[in-house]
Short mmCIF file of C-alpha atoms in Angstrom, two decimals:
data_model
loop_
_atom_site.label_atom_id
_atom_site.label_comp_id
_atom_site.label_asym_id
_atom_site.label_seq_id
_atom_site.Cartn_x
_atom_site.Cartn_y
_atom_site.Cartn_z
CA UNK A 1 25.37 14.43 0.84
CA UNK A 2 24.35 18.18 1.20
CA UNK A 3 21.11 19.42 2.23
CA UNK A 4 20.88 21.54 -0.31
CA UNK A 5 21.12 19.22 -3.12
CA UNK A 6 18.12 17.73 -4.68
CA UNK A 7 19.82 14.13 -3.99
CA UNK A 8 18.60 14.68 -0.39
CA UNK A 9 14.59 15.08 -0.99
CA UNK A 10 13.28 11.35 -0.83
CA UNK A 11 10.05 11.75 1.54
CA UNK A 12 6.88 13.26 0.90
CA UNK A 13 5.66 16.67 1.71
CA UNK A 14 4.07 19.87 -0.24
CA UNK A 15 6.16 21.85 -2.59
CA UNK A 16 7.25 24.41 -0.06
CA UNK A 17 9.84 21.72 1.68
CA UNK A 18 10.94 21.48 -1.67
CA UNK A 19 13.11 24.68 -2.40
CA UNK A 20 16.34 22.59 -2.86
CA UNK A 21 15.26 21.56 -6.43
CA UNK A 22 16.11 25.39 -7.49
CA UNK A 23 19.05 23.34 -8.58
CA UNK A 24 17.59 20.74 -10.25
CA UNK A 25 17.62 20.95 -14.28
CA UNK A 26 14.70 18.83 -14.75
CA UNK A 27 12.21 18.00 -12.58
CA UNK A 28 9.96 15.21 -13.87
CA UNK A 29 5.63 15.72 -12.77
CA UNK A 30 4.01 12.31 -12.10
CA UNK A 31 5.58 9.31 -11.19
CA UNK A 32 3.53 6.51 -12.68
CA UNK A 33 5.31 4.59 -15.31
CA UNK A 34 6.33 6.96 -17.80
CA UNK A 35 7.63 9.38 -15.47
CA UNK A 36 9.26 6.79 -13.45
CA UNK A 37 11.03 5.92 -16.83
CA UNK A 38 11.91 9.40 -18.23
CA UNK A 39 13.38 10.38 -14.23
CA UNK A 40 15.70 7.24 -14.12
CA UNK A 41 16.66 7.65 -17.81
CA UNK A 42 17.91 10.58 -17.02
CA UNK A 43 19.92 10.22 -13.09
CA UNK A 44 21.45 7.32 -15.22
CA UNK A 45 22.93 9.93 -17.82
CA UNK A 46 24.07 12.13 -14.60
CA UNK A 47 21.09 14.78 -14.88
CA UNK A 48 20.24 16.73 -11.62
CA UNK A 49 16.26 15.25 -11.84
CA UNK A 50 13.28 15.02 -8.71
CA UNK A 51 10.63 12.82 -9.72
CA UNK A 52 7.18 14.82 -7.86
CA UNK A 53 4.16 12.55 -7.35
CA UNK A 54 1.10 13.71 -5.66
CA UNK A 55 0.43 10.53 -4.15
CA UNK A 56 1.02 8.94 -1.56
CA UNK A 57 2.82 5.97 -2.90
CA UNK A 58 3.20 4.14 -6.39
CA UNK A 59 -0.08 2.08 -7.22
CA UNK A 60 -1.61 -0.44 -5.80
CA UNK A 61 -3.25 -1.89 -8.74
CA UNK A 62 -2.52 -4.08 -12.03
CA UNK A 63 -3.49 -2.08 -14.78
CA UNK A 64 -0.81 -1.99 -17.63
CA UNK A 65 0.52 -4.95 -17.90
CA UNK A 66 2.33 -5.83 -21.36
CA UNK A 67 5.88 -4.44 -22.31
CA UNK A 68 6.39 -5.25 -26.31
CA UNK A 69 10.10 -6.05 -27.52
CA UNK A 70 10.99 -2.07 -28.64
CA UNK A 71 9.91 -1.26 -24.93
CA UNK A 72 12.05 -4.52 -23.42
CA UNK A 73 14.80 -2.72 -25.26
CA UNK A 74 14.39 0.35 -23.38
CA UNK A 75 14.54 -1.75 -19.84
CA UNK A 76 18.14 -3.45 -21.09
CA UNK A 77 19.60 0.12 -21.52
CA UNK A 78 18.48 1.29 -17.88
CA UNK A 79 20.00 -2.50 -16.74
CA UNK A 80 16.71 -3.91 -15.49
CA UNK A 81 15.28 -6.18 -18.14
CA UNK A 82 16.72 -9.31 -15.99
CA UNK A 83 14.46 -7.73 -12.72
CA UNK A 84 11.35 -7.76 -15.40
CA UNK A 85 11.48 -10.86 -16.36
CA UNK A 86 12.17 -12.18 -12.89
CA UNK A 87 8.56 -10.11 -11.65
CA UNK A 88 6.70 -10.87 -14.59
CA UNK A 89 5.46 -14.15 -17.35
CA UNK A 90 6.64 -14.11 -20.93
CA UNK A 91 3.98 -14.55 -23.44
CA UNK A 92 4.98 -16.17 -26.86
CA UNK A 93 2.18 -17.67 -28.02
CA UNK A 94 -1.51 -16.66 -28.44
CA UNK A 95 -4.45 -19.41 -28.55
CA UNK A 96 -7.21 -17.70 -31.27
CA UNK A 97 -11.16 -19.03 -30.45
CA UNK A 98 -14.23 -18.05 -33.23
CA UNK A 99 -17.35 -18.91 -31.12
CA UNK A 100 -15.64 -21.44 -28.58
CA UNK A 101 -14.10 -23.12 -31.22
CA UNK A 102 -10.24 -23.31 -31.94
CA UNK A 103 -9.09 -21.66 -34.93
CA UNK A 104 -4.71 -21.47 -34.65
CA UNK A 105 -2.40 -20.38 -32.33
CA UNK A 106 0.16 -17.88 -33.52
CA UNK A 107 3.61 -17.84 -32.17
CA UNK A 108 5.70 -14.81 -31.74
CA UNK A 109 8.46 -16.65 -32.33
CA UNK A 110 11.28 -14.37 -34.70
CA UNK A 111 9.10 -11.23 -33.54
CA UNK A 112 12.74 -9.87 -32.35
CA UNK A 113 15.93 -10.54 -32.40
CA UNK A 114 15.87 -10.85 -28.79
CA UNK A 115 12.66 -10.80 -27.41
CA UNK A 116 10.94 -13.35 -28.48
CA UNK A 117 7.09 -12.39 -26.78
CA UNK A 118 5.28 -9.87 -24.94
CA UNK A 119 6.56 -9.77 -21.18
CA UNK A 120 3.36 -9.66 -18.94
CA UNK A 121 4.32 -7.51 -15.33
CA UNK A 122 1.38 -5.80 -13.19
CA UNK A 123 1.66 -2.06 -12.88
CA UNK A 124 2.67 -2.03 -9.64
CA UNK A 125 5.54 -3.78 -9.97
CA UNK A 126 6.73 -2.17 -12.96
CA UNK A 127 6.67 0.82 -10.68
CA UNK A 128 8.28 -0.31 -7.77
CA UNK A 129 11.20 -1.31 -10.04
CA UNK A 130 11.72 1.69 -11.90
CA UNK A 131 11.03 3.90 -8.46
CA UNK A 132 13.87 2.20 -6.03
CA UNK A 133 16.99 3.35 -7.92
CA UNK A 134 15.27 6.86 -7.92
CA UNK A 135 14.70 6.41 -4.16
CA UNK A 136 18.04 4.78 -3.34
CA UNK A 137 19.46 8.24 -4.51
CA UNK A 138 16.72 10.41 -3.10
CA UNK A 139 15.32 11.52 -6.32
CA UNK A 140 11.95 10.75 -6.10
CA UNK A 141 9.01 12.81 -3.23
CA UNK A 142 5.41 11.68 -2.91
CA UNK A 143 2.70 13.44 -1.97
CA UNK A 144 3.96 16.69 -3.34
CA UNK A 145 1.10 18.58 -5.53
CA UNK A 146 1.93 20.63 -8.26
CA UNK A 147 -1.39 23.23 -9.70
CA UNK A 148 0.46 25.17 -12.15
CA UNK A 149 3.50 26.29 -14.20
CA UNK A 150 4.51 28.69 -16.44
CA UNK A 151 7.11 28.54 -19.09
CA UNK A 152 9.47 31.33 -20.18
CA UNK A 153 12.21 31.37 -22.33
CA UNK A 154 15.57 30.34 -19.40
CA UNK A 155 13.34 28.14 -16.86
CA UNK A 156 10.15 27.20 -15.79
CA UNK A 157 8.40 28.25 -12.68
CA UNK A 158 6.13 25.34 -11.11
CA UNK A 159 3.31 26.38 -8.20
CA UNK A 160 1.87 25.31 -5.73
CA UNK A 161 0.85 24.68 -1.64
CA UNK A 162 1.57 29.07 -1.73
CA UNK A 163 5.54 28.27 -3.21
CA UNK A 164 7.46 28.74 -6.28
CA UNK A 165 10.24 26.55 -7.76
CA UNK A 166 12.35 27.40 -10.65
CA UNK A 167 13.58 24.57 -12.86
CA UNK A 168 15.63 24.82 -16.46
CA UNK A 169 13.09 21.64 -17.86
CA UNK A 170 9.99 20.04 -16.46
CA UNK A 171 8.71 17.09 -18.26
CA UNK A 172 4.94 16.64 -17.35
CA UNK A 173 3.76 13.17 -16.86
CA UNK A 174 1.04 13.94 -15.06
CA UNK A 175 -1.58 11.37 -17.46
CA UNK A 176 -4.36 11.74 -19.63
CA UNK A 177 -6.37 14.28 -17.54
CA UNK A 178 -2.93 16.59 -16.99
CA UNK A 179 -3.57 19.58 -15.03
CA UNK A 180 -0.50 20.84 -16.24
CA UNK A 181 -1.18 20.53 -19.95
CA UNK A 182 -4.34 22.67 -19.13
CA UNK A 183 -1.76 25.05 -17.34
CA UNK A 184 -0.12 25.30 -20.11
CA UNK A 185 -2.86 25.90 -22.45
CA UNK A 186 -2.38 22.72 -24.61
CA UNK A 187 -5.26 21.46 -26.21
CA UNK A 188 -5.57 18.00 -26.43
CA UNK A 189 -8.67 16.39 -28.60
CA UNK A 190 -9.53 13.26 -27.91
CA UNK A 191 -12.05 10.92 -29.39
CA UNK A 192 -14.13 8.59 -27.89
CA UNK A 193 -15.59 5.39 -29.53
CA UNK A 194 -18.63 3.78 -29.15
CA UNK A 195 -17.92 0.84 -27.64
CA UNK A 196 -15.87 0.09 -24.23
CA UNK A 197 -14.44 -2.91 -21.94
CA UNK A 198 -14.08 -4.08 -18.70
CA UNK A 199 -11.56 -6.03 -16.81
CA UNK A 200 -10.30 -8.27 -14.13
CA UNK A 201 -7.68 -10.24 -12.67
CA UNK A 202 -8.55 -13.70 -11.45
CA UNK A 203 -6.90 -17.10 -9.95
CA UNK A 204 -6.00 -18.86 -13.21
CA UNK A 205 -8.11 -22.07 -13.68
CA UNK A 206 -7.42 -22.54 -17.34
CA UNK A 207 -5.00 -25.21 -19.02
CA UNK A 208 -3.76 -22.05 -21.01
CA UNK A 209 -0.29 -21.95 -19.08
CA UNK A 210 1.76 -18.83 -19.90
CA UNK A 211 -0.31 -18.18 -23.78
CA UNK A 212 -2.89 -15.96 -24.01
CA UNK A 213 -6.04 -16.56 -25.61
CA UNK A 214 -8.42 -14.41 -27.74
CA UNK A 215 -12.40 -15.47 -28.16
CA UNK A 216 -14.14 -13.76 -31.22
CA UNK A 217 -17.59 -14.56 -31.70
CA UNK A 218 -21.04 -13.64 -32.32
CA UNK A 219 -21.16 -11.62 -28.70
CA UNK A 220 -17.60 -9.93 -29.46
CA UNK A 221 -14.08 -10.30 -27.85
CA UNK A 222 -12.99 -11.47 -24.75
CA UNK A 223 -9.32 -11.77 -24.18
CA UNK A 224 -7.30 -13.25 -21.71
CA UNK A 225 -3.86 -12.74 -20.52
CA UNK A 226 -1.42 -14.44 -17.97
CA UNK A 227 -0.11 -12.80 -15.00
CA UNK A 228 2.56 -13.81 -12.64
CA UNK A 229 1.52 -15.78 -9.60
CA UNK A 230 -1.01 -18.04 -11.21
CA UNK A 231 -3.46 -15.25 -12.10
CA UNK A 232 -5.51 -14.12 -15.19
CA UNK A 233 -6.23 -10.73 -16.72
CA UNK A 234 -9.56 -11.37 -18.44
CA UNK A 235 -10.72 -8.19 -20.37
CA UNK A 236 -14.45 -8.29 -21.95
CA UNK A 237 -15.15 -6.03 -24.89
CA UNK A 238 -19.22 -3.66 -24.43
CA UNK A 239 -21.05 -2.17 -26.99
CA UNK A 240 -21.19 1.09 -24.71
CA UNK A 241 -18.88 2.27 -22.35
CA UNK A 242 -19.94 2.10 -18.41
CA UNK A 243 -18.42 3.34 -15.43
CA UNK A 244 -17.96 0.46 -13.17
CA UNK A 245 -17.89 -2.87 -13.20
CA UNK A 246 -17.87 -6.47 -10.75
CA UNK A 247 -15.90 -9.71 -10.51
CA UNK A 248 -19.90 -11.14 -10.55
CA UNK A 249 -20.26 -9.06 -13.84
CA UNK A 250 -16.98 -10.07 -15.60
CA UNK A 251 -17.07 -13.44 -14.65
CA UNK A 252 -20.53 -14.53 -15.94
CA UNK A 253 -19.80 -12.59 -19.74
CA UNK A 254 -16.71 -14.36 -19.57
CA UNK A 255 -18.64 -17.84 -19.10
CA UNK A 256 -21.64 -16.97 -21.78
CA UNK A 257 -18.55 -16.27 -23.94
CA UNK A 258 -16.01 -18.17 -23.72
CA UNK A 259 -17.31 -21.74 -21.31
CA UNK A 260 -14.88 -20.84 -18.49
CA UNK A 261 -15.24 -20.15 -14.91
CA UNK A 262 -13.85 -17.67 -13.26
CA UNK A 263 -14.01 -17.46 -9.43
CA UNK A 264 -15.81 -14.12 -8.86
CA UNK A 265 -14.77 -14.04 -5.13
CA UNK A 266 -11.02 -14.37 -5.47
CA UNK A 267 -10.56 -11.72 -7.89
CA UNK A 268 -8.11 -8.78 -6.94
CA UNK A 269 -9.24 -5.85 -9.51
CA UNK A 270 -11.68 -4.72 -11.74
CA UNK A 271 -11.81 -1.77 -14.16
CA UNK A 272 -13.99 -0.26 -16.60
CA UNK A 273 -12.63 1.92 -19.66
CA UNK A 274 -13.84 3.49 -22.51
CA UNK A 275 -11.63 3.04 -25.75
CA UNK A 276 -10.70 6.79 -27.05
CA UNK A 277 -7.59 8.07 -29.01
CA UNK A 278 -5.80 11.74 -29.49
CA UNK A 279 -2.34 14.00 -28.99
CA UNK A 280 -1.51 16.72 -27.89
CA UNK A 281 -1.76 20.41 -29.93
CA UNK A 282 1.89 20.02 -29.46
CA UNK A 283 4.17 18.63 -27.01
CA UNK A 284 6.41 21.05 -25.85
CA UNK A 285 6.08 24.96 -24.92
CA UNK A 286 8.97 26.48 -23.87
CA UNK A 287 10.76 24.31 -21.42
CA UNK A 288 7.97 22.24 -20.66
CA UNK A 289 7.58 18.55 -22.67
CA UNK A 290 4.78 16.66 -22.62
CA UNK A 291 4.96 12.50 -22.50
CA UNK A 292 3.04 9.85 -22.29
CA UNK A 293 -0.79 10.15 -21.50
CA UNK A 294 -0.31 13.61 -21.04
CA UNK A 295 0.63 13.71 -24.13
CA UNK A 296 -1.29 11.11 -25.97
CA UNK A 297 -3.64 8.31 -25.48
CA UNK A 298 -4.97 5.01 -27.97
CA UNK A 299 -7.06 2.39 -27.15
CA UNK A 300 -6.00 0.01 -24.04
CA UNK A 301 -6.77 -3.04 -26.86
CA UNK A 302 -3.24 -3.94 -27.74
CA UNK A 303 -1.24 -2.89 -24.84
CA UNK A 304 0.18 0.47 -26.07
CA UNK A 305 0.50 3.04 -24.54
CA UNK A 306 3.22 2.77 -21.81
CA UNK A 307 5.28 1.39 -24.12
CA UNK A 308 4.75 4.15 -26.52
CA UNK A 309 5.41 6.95 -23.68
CA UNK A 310 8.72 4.87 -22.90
CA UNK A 311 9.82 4.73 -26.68
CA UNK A 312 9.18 8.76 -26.46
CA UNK A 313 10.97 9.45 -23.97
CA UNK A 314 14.09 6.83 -24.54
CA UNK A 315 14.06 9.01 -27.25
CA UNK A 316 14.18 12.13 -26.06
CA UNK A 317 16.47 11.83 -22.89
CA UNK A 318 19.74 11.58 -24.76
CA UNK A 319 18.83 15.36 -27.28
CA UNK A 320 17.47 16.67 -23.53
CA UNK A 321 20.86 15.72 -22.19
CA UNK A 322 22.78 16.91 -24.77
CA UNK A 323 20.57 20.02 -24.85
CA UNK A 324 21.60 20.51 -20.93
CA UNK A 325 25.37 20.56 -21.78
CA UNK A 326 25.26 22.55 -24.92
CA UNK A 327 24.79 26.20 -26.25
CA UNK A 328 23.19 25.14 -29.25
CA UNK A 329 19.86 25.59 -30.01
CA UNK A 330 17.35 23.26 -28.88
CA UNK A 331 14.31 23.51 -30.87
CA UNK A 332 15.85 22.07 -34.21
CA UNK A 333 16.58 18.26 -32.09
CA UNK A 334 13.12 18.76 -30.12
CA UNK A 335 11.23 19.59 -32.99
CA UNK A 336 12.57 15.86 -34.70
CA UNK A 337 11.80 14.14 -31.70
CA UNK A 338 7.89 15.41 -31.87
CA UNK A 339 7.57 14.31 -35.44
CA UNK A 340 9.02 10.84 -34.78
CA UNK A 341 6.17 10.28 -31.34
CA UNK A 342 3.40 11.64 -33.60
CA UNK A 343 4.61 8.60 -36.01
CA UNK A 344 4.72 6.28 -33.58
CA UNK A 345 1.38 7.03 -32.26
CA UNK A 346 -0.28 7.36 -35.83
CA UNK A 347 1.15 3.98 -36.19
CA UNK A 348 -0.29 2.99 -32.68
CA UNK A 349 -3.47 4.57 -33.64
CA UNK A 350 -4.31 2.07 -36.68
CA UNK A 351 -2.88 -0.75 -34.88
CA UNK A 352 -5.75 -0.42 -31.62
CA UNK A 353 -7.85 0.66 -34.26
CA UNK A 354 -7.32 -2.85 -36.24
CA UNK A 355 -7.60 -4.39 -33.07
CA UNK A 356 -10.86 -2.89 -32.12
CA UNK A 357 -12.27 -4.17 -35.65
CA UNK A 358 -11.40 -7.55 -35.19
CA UNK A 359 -13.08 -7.69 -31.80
CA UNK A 360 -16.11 -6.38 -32.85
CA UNK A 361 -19.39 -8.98 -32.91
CA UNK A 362 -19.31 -11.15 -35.94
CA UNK A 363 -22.52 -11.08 -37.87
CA UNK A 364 -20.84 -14.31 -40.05
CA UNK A 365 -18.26 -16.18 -37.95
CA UNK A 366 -18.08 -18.52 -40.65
CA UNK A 367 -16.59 -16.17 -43.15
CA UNK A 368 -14.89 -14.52 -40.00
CA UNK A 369 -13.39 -18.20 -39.52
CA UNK A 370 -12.24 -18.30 -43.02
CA UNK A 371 -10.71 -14.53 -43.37
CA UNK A 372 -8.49 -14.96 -39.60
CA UNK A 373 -7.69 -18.86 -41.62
CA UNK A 374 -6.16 -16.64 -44.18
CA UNK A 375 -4.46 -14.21 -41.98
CA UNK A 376 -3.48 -16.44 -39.32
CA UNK A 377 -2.59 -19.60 -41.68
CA UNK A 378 -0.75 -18.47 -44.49
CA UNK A 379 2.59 -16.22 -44.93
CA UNK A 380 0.78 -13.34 -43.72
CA UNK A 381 1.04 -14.92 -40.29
CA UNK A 382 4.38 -13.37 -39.82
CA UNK A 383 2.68 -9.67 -40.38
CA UNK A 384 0.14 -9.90 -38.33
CA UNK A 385 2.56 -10.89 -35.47
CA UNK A 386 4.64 -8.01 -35.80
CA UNK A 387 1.71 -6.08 -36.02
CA UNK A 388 0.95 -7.62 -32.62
CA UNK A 389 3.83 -7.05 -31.11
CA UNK A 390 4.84 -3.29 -32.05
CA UNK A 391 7.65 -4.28 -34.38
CA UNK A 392 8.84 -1.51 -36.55
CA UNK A 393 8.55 1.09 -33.48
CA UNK A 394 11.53 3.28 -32.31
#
């Protein structure tokens, strides 16, 4: 291939040994997921796109994990829902506790037409299968940093290491804390709750085989989710958010709370968060679109947000192509597409919010017991597991 087309930038280095993407008509900031998604969604449509990361590499750790049926749907149109399910576990059933004590277990069973669960993969391999078709064609460079951009009405001009690129589109997944949103002068509000959670993935020493299992009580939730490789994410809901957190820490909540052990010295990751929700001012200006956390962020509880920056930009990548190989105007289509995410996120909004209620502590588990009996054990089972699994997004 020629040296002068983007095709031929694979390896790292700043933005100045990257003058060949002058050609490129979108190049996609941050490579974590979402980017990862929007870049191959869009070299699979025949789009000149560079995927820029300022790392290194893709991530080391575990962090999102679940991919809900309307995402799964995504991965079958980019051909790689057979590679998921190879690298990850399959959840279809969920084991509900009220103060140690069984309650039901719902099945996800009829959730979709043909996903029948919640497909559990750790981050980093969700990367490094959405990354190696973008770096079998060379359209993907870490460890190139970019500080700035500015918009204008035929391209946009990215900056940084002392250089100057111009691009037709930039999509900026550069996450919740996006430098480039600032750049752009995009606010983004964002509030905070009170309470927060911390996590961790240990060996698996429960009889709960590929199910996951949620423990309401008196001292609030603790969930538990299966991982590939006989391991177990194990997420513990705070009354206040902290900073940090240890295996020692998680592991003796989780036994006050729930009875089981976890073995504090084999665990691989830990992470604190704080639960917070909020979008963008808007999401595009000019030629610049924003997507996933850069975008927008809702609580962690529930598992939404990658899927809900892949359902925006599955979206979007067909009315950006179209855009690229058209005269018409493209605000009309764009202006659709931002409607339909703030939907989807309003709906993802009440959904972590509902989830967050549940988990709170239970001043009466006994009427708790006998509301989640009526929920859980009646017709409006079927609800609350499409509520579960993000049925009704697009």
């Amino acid at each position: 291939m020629d040296g002068d087309s983007p095709a031929a930038m694979s390896t790292g280095g700043d933005l100045r040994r990257c003058r060949i993407m002058k050609q490129a008509d979108v190049v996609v900031v941050g490579g974590g997921p979402v980017g990862l998604f929007a870049g191959l969604s869009l070299l699979q449509q025949g789009v000149d796109v560079v995927v820029l990361e300022a790392r290194a590499g893709g991530s080391a750790g575990s962090r999102a994990i679940g991919i809900h049926p309307p995402a799964l749907r995504c991965l079958e149109q980019l051909g790689l829902i057979g590679a998921f399910l190879e690298a990850g576990t399959v959840v279809r059933e969920a084991s509900v506790f009220v103060d140690r004590r069984p309650l039901t277990r719902l099945r996800f069973d009829g959730c979709d037409p043909q996903h029948d669960g919640v497909l559990m993969v750790p981050q980093q391999q969700t990367e490094r299968l959405l990354a190696e078709p973008l770096q079998d064609a060379g359209r993907i460079s870490y460890g190139v940093r970019v500080d700035s951009l500015e918009s204008t009405a035929d391209d946009i001009v990215l900056r940084g290491d002392g250089a100057e690129l111009q691009v037709r589109w930039v999509l900026v997944c550069d996450g919740r804390h996006s430098a480039l949103r600032q750049a752009l002068r995009v606010g983004m509000p964002v509030q905070a709750y009170a309470h927060g959670y911390i996590m961790g993935d240990f060996p698996d020493a429960t009889d709960f085989g590929a199910a996951a299992a949620i423990f309401l009580g008196r001292q609030s939730l603790v969930e538990s989710l299966p991982l590939p490789q006989n391991t177990r994410r194990w997420v513990v809901r705070l009354r206040s958010p902290q900073n940090a957190c240890t295996a020692d820490e998680i592991a003796a909540i989780v036994g006050q709370r729930t009875g089981h052990g976890l073995d504090a010295a084999s665990c691989t990751m830990t992470s604190a968060f704080a639960a917070e929700q909020g979008i963008a001012e808007r999401l595009r200006k000019g030629r610049a679109i924003l997507l996933g956390d850069a975008a927008h962020v809702v609580s962690p509880i529930g598992g939404q947000g990658m899927n809900l920056g892949w359902l925006g930009a599955a979206a979007l990548i067909p009315l950006l192509t179209q855009i690229l190989n058209s005269t018409d105007p493209a605000a009309p289509a764009l202006s659709a597409w931002e409607r339909q995410v703030r939907s989807n996120w309003q709906r993802a909004r009440r959904r972590a919010e509902a989830n967050m209620f549940h988990g709170r502590p239970l001043r009466c588990p006994q009427l708790h017991r006998a509301l989640m009996h009526l929920m859980l054990d009646t017709p409006l089972r079927h609800r609350f597991v499409r509520h579960y699994t993000m049925d009704g997004f697009t």
